Coordinates of C-alpha atoms in Angstrom, one line a residue:
X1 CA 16.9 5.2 -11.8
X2 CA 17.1 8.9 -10.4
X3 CA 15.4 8.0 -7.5
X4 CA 17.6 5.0 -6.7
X5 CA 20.7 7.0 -7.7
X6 CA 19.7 9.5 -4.9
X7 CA 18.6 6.9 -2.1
X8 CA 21.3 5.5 -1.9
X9 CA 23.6 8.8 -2.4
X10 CA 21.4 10.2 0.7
X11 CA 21.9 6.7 2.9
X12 CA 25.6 7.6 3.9
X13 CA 24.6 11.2 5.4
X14 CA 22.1 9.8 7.5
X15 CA 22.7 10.7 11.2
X16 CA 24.6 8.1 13.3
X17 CA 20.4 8.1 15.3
X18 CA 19.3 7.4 12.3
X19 CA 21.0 4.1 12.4
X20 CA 21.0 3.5 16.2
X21 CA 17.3 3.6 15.9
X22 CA 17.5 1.2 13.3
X23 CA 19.5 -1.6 15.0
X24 CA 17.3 -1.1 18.1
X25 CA 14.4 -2.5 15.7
X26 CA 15.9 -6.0 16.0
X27 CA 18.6 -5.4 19.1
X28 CA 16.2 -4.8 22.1
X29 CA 19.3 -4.0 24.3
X30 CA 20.2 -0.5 22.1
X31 CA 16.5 0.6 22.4
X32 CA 17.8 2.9 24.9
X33 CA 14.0 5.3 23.8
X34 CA 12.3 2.1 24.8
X35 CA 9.8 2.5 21.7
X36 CA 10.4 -1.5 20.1
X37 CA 9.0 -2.4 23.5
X38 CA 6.2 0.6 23.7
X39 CA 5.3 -1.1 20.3
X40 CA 5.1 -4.4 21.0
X41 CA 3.0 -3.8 23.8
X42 CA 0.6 -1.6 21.6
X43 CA 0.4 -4.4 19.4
X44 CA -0.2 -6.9 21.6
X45 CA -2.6 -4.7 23.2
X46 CA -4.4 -4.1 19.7
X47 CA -4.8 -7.9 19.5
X48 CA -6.7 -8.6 23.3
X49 CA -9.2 -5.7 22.4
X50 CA -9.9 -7.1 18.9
X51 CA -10.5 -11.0 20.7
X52 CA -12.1 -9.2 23.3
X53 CA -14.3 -7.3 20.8
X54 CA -14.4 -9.3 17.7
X55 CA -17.6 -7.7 15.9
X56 CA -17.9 -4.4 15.9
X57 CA -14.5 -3.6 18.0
X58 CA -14.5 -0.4 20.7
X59 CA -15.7 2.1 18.3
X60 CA -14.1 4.3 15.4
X61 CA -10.8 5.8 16.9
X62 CA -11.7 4.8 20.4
X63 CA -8.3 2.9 21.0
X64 CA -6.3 5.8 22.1
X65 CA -9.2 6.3 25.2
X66 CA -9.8 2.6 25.7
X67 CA -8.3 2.1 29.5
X68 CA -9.1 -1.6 30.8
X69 CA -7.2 -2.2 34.1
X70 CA -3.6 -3.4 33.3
X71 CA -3.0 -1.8 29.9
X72 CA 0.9 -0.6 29.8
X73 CA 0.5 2.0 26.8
X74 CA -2.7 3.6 27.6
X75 CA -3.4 7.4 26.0
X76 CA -1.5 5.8 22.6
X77 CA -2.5 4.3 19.1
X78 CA -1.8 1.2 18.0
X79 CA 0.8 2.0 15.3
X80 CA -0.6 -0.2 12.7
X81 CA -3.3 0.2 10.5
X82 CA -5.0 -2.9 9.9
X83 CA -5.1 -3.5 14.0
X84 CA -6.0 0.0 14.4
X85 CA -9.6 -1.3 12.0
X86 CA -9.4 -4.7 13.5
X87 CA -9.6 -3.5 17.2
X88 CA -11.8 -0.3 16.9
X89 CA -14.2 -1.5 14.2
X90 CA -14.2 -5.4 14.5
X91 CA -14.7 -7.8 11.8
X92 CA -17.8 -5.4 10.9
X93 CA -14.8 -3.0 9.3
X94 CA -11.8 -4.9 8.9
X95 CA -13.4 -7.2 6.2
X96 CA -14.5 -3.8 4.5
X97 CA -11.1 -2.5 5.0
X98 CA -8.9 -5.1 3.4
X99 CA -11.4 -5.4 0.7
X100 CA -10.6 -2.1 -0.3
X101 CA -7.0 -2.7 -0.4
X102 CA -7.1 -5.9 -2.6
X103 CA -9.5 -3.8 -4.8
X104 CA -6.9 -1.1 -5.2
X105 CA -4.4 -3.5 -5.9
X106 CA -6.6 -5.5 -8.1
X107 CA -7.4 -1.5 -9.9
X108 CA -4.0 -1.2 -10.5
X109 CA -3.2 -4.4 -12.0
X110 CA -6.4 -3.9 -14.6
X111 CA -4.9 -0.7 -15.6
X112 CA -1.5 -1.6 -16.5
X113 CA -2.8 -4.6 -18.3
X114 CA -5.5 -2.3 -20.1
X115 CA -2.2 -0.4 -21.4
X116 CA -0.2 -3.1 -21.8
X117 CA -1.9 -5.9 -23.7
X118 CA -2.5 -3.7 -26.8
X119 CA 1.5 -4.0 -27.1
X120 CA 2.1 -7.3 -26.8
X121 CA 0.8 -9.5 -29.9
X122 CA -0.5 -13.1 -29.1
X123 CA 2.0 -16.0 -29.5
X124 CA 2.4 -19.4 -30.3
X125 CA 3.9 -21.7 -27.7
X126 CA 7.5 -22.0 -27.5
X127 CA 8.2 -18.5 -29.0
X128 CA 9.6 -15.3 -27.4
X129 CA 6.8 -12.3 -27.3
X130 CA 7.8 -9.1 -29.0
X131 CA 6.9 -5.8 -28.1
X132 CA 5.1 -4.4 -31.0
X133 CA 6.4 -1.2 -32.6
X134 CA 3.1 1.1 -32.5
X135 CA 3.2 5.0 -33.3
X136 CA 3.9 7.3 -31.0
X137 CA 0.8 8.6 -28.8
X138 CA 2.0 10.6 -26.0
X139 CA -1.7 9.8 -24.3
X140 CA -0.5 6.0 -24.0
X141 CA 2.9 7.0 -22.7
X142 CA 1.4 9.2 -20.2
X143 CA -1.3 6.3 -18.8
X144 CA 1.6 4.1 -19.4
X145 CA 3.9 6.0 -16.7
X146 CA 0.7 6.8 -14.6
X147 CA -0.6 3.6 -14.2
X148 CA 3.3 2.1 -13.6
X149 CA 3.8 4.8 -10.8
X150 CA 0.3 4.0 -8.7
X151 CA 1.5 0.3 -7.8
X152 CA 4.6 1.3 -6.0
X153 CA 2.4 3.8 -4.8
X154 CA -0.1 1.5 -2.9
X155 CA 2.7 -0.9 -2.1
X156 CA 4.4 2.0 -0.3
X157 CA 1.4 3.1 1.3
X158 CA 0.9 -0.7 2.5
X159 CA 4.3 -0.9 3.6
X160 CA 3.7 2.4 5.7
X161 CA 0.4 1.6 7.2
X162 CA 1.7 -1.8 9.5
X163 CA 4.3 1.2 11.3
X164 CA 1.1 4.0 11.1
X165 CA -2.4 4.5 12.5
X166 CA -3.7 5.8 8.9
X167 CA -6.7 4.1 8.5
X168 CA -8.7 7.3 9.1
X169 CA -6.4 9.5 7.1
X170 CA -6.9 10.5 3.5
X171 CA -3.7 9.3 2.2
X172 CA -4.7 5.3 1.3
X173 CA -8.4 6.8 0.0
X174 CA -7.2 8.9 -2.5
X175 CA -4.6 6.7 -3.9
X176 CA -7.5 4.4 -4.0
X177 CA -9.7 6.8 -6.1
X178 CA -6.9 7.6 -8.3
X179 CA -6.7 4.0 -9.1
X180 CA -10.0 3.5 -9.8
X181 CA -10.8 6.3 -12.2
X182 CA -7.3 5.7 -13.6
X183 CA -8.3 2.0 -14.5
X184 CA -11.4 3.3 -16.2
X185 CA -9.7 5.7 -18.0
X186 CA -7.1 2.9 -19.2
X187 CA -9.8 0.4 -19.9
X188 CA -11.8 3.3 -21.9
X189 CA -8.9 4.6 -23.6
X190 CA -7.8 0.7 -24.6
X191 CA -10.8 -0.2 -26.0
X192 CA -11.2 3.2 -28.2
X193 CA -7.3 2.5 -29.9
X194 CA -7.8 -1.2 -30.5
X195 CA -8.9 -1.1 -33.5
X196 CA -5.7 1.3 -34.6
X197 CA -3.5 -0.6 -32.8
X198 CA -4.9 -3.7 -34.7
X199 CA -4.2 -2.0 -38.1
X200 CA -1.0 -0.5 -36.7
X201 CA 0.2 -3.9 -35.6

């Protein structure tokens, strides 16, 4: 709620650029900076070297030096993670890639339910689940707001990667290994309390 509160607090003093850049995203006639159509053409140029090199692409962060005749953004990245994979390490890394990501996702999903479940009792069909009133266990609350604060987390990260050549940087990887070890601490710590919670229930 803080964090909303402040967002939008903060979107009134951004910079009349701020905006202007904005509107140029889906007004190609107030790109006066010319960068919706730099990107475009990146992209575009992301997709002809991935068809042109489908298996093992042009080599690992070769795009920025790759200079076939009639390229119009030569010397630049491809702005976008998954094409960035998909053009310099062909379907031999991009299948490896997105596996990773649904992983992660899939991580995070384990974890929360591995917190979750214990507090929600089983329930007959047609009837409203309740939320069971356990003791307090300050470990449970702190998984509880860990495990709810990594899927934004990757969905940010996600959301960030198709603007951002950031397959190669550290920042997706160790969200990823935070998830991972977080879901077997969650799965670990379930199992230990369910017989508590059972009696507690």
């Amino acid at each position: 709620v803080a964090a909303l509160v402040a967002v939008l607090a903060a979107v009134p003093l951004a910079p009349a650029s701020f905006w202007a850049r904005m509107v140029s995203i889906f007004d190609e006639e107030r790109d006066t900076t010319g960068s919706r159509q730099a990107r475009l053409d990146l992209m575009k140029e992301g997709v002809r070297v991935f068809a042109a090199n489908p298996v093992f692409g042009i080599g690992l962060g070769q795009f920025v030096n790759y200079d076939p005749t009639g390229r119009k953004q030569a010397w630049n990245v491809t702005h976008n993670a998954t094409l960035q994979v998909a053009a310099e390490l062909g379907v031999v890394g991009l299948v490896p890639f997105v596996y990773l990501i649904v992983r992660a996702a899939g991580a995070a999903r384990a974890a929360r339910k591995a917190i979750i479940l214990p507090l929600r009792p089983g329930r007959r069909r047609g009837t409203m689940p309740q939320r069971r009133q356990l003791p307090p266990d300050p470990e449970r609350e702190t998984l509880l707001t860990l495990v709810t604060a990594l899927g934004p987390a990757l969905l940010g990260w996600i959301v960030c990667a198709q603007f951002a050549s950031v397959a190669l940087n550290w920042t997706f990887y160790l969200v990823l290994g935070i998830l991972v070890a977080t879901r077997a601490v969650a799965v670990r710590f379930s199992s230990e309390r369910a017989p508590s919670l059972v009696r507690a229930s």
